[in-house]
mmCIF file of N, CA and C in Angstrom:
data_model
loop_
_atom_site.group_PDB
_atom_site.id
_atom_site.type_symbol
_atom_site.label_atom_id
_atom_site.label_comp_id
_atom_site.label_asym_id
_atom_site.label_seq_id
_atom_site.Cartn_x
_atom_site.Cartn_y
_atom_site.Cartn_z
ATOM 1 N N MET A 1 0.844 -1.156 0.000
ATOM 2 C CA MET A 1 0.000 0.000 0.000
ATOM 3 C C MET A 1 0.896 1.228 0.000
ATOM 4 N N GLY A 2 0.948 1.846 -1.122
ATOM 5 C CA GLY A 2 1.767 3.031 -1.287
ATOM 6 C C GLY A 2 1.797 3.410 -2.749
ATOM 7 N N PRO A 3 2.355 4.549 -3.064
ATOM 8 C CA PRO A 3 2.359 5.019 -4.441
ATOM 9 C C PRO A 3 3.176 4.117 -5.370
ATOM 10 N N TYR A 4 2.785 4.111 -6.629
ATOM 11 C CA TYR A 4 3.501 3.352 -7.648
ATOM 12 C C TYR A 4 4.957 3.809 -7.674
ATOM 13 N N GLY A 5 5.870 2.834 -7.691
ATOM 14 C CA GLY A 5 7.290 3.151 -7.797
ATOM 15 C C GLY A 5 7.970 3.484 -6.481
ATOM 16 N N SER A 6 7.289 3.265 -5.364
ATOM 17 C CA SER A 6 7.891 3.631 -4.076
ATOM 18 C C SER A 6 8.754 2.519 -3.478
ATOM 19 N N GLY A 7 8.861 1.363 -4.167
ATOM 20 C CA GLY A 7 9.757 0.305 -3.710
ATOM 21 C C GLY A 7 9.098 -0.815 -2.928
ATOM 22 N N LYS A 8 7.783 -0.924 -2.990
ATOM 23 C CA LYS A 8 7.079 -1.969 -2.226
ATOM 24 C C LYS A 8 7.522 -3.359 -2.654
ATOM 25 N N THR A 9 7.518 -3.631 -3.945
ATOM 26 C CA THR A 9 7.880 -4.958 -4.451
ATOM 27 C C THR A 9 9.347 -5.256 -4.176
ATOM 28 N N GLN A 10 10.212 -4.291 -4.376
ATOM 29 C CA GLN A 10 11.636 -4.507 -4.109
ATOM 30 C C GLN A 10 11.879 -4.797 -2.630
ATOM 31 N N THR A 11 11.141 -4.143 -1.765
ATOM 32 C CA THR A 11 11.263 -4.406 -0.332
ATOM 33 C C THR A 11 10.860 -5.835 -0.015
ATOM 34 N N LEU A 12 9.780 -6.309 -0.623
ATOM 35 C CA LEU A 12 9.332 -7.683 -0.384
ATOM 36 C C LEU A 12 10.353 -8.694 -0.894
ATOM 37 N N TYR A 13 10.932 -8.443 -2.064
ATOM 38 C CA TYR A 13 11.962 -9.352 -2.583
ATOM 39 C C TYR A 13 13.197 -9.346 -1.684
ATOM 40 N N PHE A 14 13.549 -8.184 -1.150
ATOM 41 C CA PHE A 14 14.682 -8.119 -0.232
ATOM 42 C C PHE A 14 14.387 -8.916 1.034
ATOM 43 N N LEU A 15 13.178 -8.775 1.582
ATOM 44 C CA LEU A 15 12.815 -9.542 2.779
ATOM 45 C C LEU A 15 12.885 -11.036 2.515
ATOM 46 N N GLU A 16 12.437 -11.461 1.338
ATOM 47 C CA GLU A 16 12.523 -12.879 0.984
ATOM 48 C C GLU A 16 13.983 -13.335 0.975
ATOM 49 N N TYR A 17 14.833 -12.574 0.311
ATOM 50 C CA TYR A 17 16.259 -12.898 0.245
ATOM 51 C C TYR A 17 16.868 -12.940 1.647
ATOM 52 N N TYR A 18 16.560 -11.931 2.445
ATOM 53 C CA TYR A 18 17.123 -11.835 3.794
ATOM 54 C C TYR A 18 16.695 -13.022 4.653
ATOM 55 N N LEU A 19 15.416 -13.376 4.605
ATOM 56 C CA LEU A 19 14.932 -14.500 5.413
ATOM 57 C C LEU A 19 15.547 -15.822 4.976
ATOM 58 N N LYS A 20 15.797 -15.966 3.677
ATOM 59 C CA LYS A 20 16.384 -17.217 3.185
ATOM 60 C C LYS A 20 17.877 -17.307 3.478
ATOM 61 N N THR A 21 18.568 -16.174 3.483
ATOM 62 C CA THR A 21 20.015 -16.200 3.675
ATOM 63 C C THR A 21 20.436 -15.978 5.125
ATOM 64 N N GLN A 22 19.594 -15.316 5.916
ATOM 65 C CA GLN A 22 19.918 -15.038 7.312
ATOM 66 C C GLN A 22 18.680 -15.260 8.188
ATOM 67 N N PRO A 23 18.211 -16.498 8.278
ATOM 68 C CA PRO A 23 17.002 -16.729 9.073
ATOM 69 C C PRO A 23 17.228 -16.351 10.533
ATOM 70 N N PRO A 24 16.207 -15.800 11.174
ATOM 71 C CA PRO A 24 16.363 -15.417 12.576
ATOM 72 C C PRO A 24 16.569 -16.635 13.466
ATOM 73 N N ASN A 25 17.302 -16.464 14.538
ATOM 74 C CA ASN A 25 17.553 -17.565 15.472
ATOM 75 C C ASN A 25 16.264 -18.103 16.080
ATOM 76 N N SER A 26 15.251 -17.269 16.153
ATOM 77 C CA SER A 26 13.979 -17.688 16.749
ATOM 78 C C SER A 26 13.132 -18.534 15.806
ATOM 79 N N ALA A 27 13.543 -18.648 14.542
ATOM 80 C CA ALA A 27 12.753 -19.405 13.564
ATOM 81 C C ALA A 27 12.822 -20.895 13.858
ATOM 82 N N LYS A 28 11.667 -21.530 13.866
ATOM 83 C CA LYS A 28 11.605 -22.989 14.011
ATOM 84 C C LYS A 28 11.573 -23.558 12.598
ATOM 85 N N GLY A 29 12.718 -23.919 12.079
ATOM 86 C CA GLY A 29 12.799 -24.392 10.700
ATOM 87 C C GLY A 29 13.128 -23.245 9.765
ATOM 88 N N ALA A 30 13.156 -23.561 8.493
ATOM 89 C CA ALA A 30 13.499 -22.561 7.482
ATOM 90 C C ALA A 30 12.272 -21.712 7.149
ATOM 91 N N PRO A 31 12.413 -20.385 7.186
ATOM 92 C CA PRO A 31 11.290 -19.533 6.804
ATOM 93 C C PRO A 31 10.884 -19.794 5.355
ATOM 94 N N ARG A 32 9.598 -19.731 5.092
ATOM 95 C CA ARG A 32 9.078 -19.918 3.735
ATOM 96 C C ARG A 32 8.454 -18.619 3.253
ATOM 97 N N THR A 33 8.594 -18.363 1.990
ATOM 98 C CA THR A 33 7.917 -17.221 1.392
ATOM 99 C C THR A 33 6.996 -17.737 0.300
ATOM 100 N N LEU A 34 5.918 -17.019 0.068
ATOM 101 C CA LEU A 34 5.005 -17.393 -0.996
ATOM 102 C C LEU A 34 4.380 -16.142 -1.569
ATOM 103 N N TYR A 35 3.860 -16.282 -2.763
ATOM 104 C CA TYR A 35 3.237 -15.171 -3.462
ATOM 105 C C TYR A 35 1.740 -15.408 -3.496
ATOM 106 N N VAL A 36 0.986 -14.429 -3.038
ATOM 107 C CA VAL A 36 -0.465 -14.530 -2.990
ATOM 108 C C VAL A 36 -1.037 -13.324 -3.715
ATOM 109 N N THR A 37 -1.927 -13.576 -4.656
ATOM 110 C CA THR A 37 -2.595 -12.487 -5.356
ATOM 111 C C THR A 37 -3.809 -12.072 -4.544
ATOM 112 N N ILE A 38 -3.858 -10.813 -4.182
ATOM 113 C CA ILE A 38 -4.982 -10.311 -3.403
ATOM 114 C C ILE A 38 -5.559 -9.081 -4.082
ATOM 115 N N GLU A 39 -6.792 -8.771 -3.734
ATOM 116 C CA GLU A 39 -7.476 -7.623 -4.314
ATOM 117 C C GLU A 39 -7.538 -6.509 -3.283
ATOM 118 N N MET A 40 -6.944 -5.384 -3.611
ATOM 119 C CA MET A 40 -6.948 -4.241 -2.701
ATOM 120 C C MET A 40 -7.550 -3.040 -3.419
ATOM 121 N N ARG A 41 -8.239 -2.218 -2.665
ATOM 122 C CA ARG A 41 -8.817 -0.987 -3.196
ATOM 123 C C ARG A 41 -8.101 0.202 -2.560
ATOM 124 N N GLY A 42 -8.350 1.360 -3.072
ATOM 125 C CA GLY A 42 -7.719 2.560 -2.528
ATOM 126 C C GLY A 42 -8.061 2.822 -1.078
ATOM 127 N N ASN A 43 -9.253 2.382 -0.653
ATOM 128 C CA ASN A 43 -9.665 2.627 0.730
ATOM 129 C C ASN A 43 -9.453 1.408 1.627
ATOM 130 N N SER A 44 -8.676 0.426 1.168
ATOM 131 C CA SER A 44 -8.415 -0.775 1.962
ATOM 132 C C SER A 44 -7.517 -0.442 3.149
ATOM 133 N N ASN A 45 -7.650 -1.245 4.198
ATOM 134 C CA ASN A 45 -6.831 -1.042 5.390
ATOM 135 C C ASN A 45 -6.153 -2.357 5.767
ATOM 136 N N ALA A 46 -5.444 -2.356 6.880
ATOM 137 C CA ALA A 46 -4.701 -3.550 7.299
ATOM 138 C C ALA A 46 -5.632 -4.721 7.578
ATOM 139 N N ALA A 47 -6.810 -4.456 8.124
ATOM 140 C CA ALA A 47 -7.764 -5.539 8.401
ATOM 141 C C ALA A 47 -8.219 -6.201 7.098
ATOM 142 N N HIS A 48 -8.436 -5.403 6.068
ATOM 143 C CA HIS A 48 -8.830 -5.948 4.765
ATOM 144 C C HIS A 48 -7.693 -6.776 4.172
ATOM 145 N N LEU A 49 -6.479 -6.295 4.284
ATOM 146 C CA LEU A 49 -5.317 -7.044 3.805
ATOM 147 C C LEU A 49 -5.220 -8.384 4.527
ATOM 148 N N HIS A 50 -5.357 -8.378 5.842
ATOM 149 C CA HIS A 50 -5.286 -9.610 6.629
ATOM 150 C C HIS A 50 -6.368 -10.591 6.189
ATOM 151 N N MET A 51 -7.592 -10.109 5.993
ATOM 152 C CA MET A 51 -8.686 -10.975 5.573
ATOM 153 C C MET A 51 -8.396 -11.593 4.204
ATOM 154 N N GLN A 52 -7.898 -10.792 3.280
ATOM 155 C CA GLN A 52 -7.571 -11.290 1.944
ATOM 156 C C GLN A 52 -6.472 -12.352 2.015
ATOM 157 N N LEU A 53 -5.461 -12.125 2.832
ATOM 158 C CA LEU A 53 -4.377 -13.103 2.978
ATOM 159 C C LEU A 53 -4.881 -14.416 3.560
ATOM 160 N N MET A 54 -5.693 -14.328 4.603
ATOM 161 C CA MET A 54 -6.218 -15.545 5.233
ATOM 162 C C MET A 54 -7.115 -16.322 4.269
ATOM 163 N N GLU A 55 -7.926 -15.621 3.490
ATOM 164 C CA GLU A 55 -8.780 -16.295 2.512
ATOM 165 C C GLU A 55 -7.946 -16.950 1.420
ATOM 166 N N ALA A 56 -6.890 -16.276 0.974
ATOM 167 C CA ALA A 56 -6.046 -16.833 -0.089
ATOM 168 C C ALA A 56 -5.276 -18.063 0.397
ATOM 169 N N LEU A 57 -4.800 -18.020 1.627
ATOM 170 C CA LEU A 57 -4.040 -19.145 2.174
ATOM 171 C C LEU A 57 -4.938 -20.321 2.534
ATOM 172 N N GLY A 58 -6.100 -20.030 3.039
ATOM 173 C CA GLY A 58 -7.025 -21.082 3.448
ATOM 174 C C GLY A 58 -6.889 -21.401 4.923
ATOM 175 N N LYS A 59 -8.016 -21.676 5.552
ATOM 176 C CA LYS A 59 -8.055 -21.945 6.990
ATOM 177 C C LYS A 59 -7.198 -23.147 7.367
ATOM 178 N N ASP A 60 -7.243 -24.205 6.573
ATOM 179 C CA ASP A 60 -6.479 -25.412 6.904
ATOM 180 C C ASP A 60 -4.975 -25.154 6.904
ATOM 181 N N THR A 61 -4.495 -24.412 5.925
ATOM 182 C CA THR A 61 -3.065 -24.090 5.850
ATOM 183 C C THR A 61 -2.625 -23.305 7.078
ATOM 184 N N VAL A 62 -3.380 -22.276 7.412
ATOM 185 C CA VAL A 62 -3.032 -21.444 8.564
ATOM 186 C C VAL A 62 -3.097 -22.263 9.852
ATOM 187 N N ALA A 63 -4.095 -23.120 9.983
ATOM 188 C CA ALA A 63 -4.232 -23.948 11.186
ATOM 189 C C ALA A 63 -3.023 -24.866 11.366
ATOM 190 N N VAL A 64 -2.537 -25.455 10.284
ATOM 191 C CA VAL A 64 -1.349 -26.321 10.358
ATOM 192 C C VAL A 64 -0.144 -25.512 10.821
ATOM 193 N N TRP A 65 0.041 -24.323 10.269
ATOM 194 C CA TRP A 65 1.173 -23.484 10.664
ATOM 195 C C TRP A 65 1.104 -23.126 12.143
ATOM 196 N N VAL A 66 -0.077 -22.769 12.624
ATOM 197 C CA VAL A 66 -0.224 -22.392 14.035
ATOM 198 C C VAL A 66 0.061 -23.591 14.938
ATOM 199 N N ARG A 67 -0.444 -24.764 14.572
ATOM 200 C CA ARG A 67 -0.172 -25.964 15.382
ATOM 201 C C ARG A 67 1.325 -26.243 15.460
ATOM 202 N N LYS A 68 2.043 -26.078 14.350
ATOM 203 C CA LYS A 68 3.487 -26.327 14.341
ATOM 204 C C LYS A 68 4.236 -25.348 15.247
ATOM 205 N N LEU A 69 3.719 -24.137 15.387
ATOM 206 C CA LEU A 69 4.372 -23.150 16.249
ATOM 207 C C LEU A 69 4.367 -23.573 17.711
ATOM 208 N N PHE A 70 3.343 -24.309 18.119
ATOM 209 C CA PHE A 70 3.176 -24.629 19.534
ATOM 210 C C PHE A 70 3.498 -26.079 19.860
ATOM 211 N N ARG A 71 4.281 -26.723 19.041
ATOM 212 C CA ARG A 71 4.724 -28.098 19.331
ATOM 213 C C ARG A 71 5.836 -28.085 20.332
#
């Protein structure tokens, strides 16, 4: 969410590279990155983004990830 050309995509690619090459010590396993196509409008907010991400990933996928965190 920001103006065209402000570096949003480049920032995301950098975060992907950083997580793959220097995973945090707190990570349980190797961090994974994925690309999700979501629909955003000019008046969208963080709650809308979160809802779109959860719908794109699916409840079962998120549930598995959460269970793995608390093993």
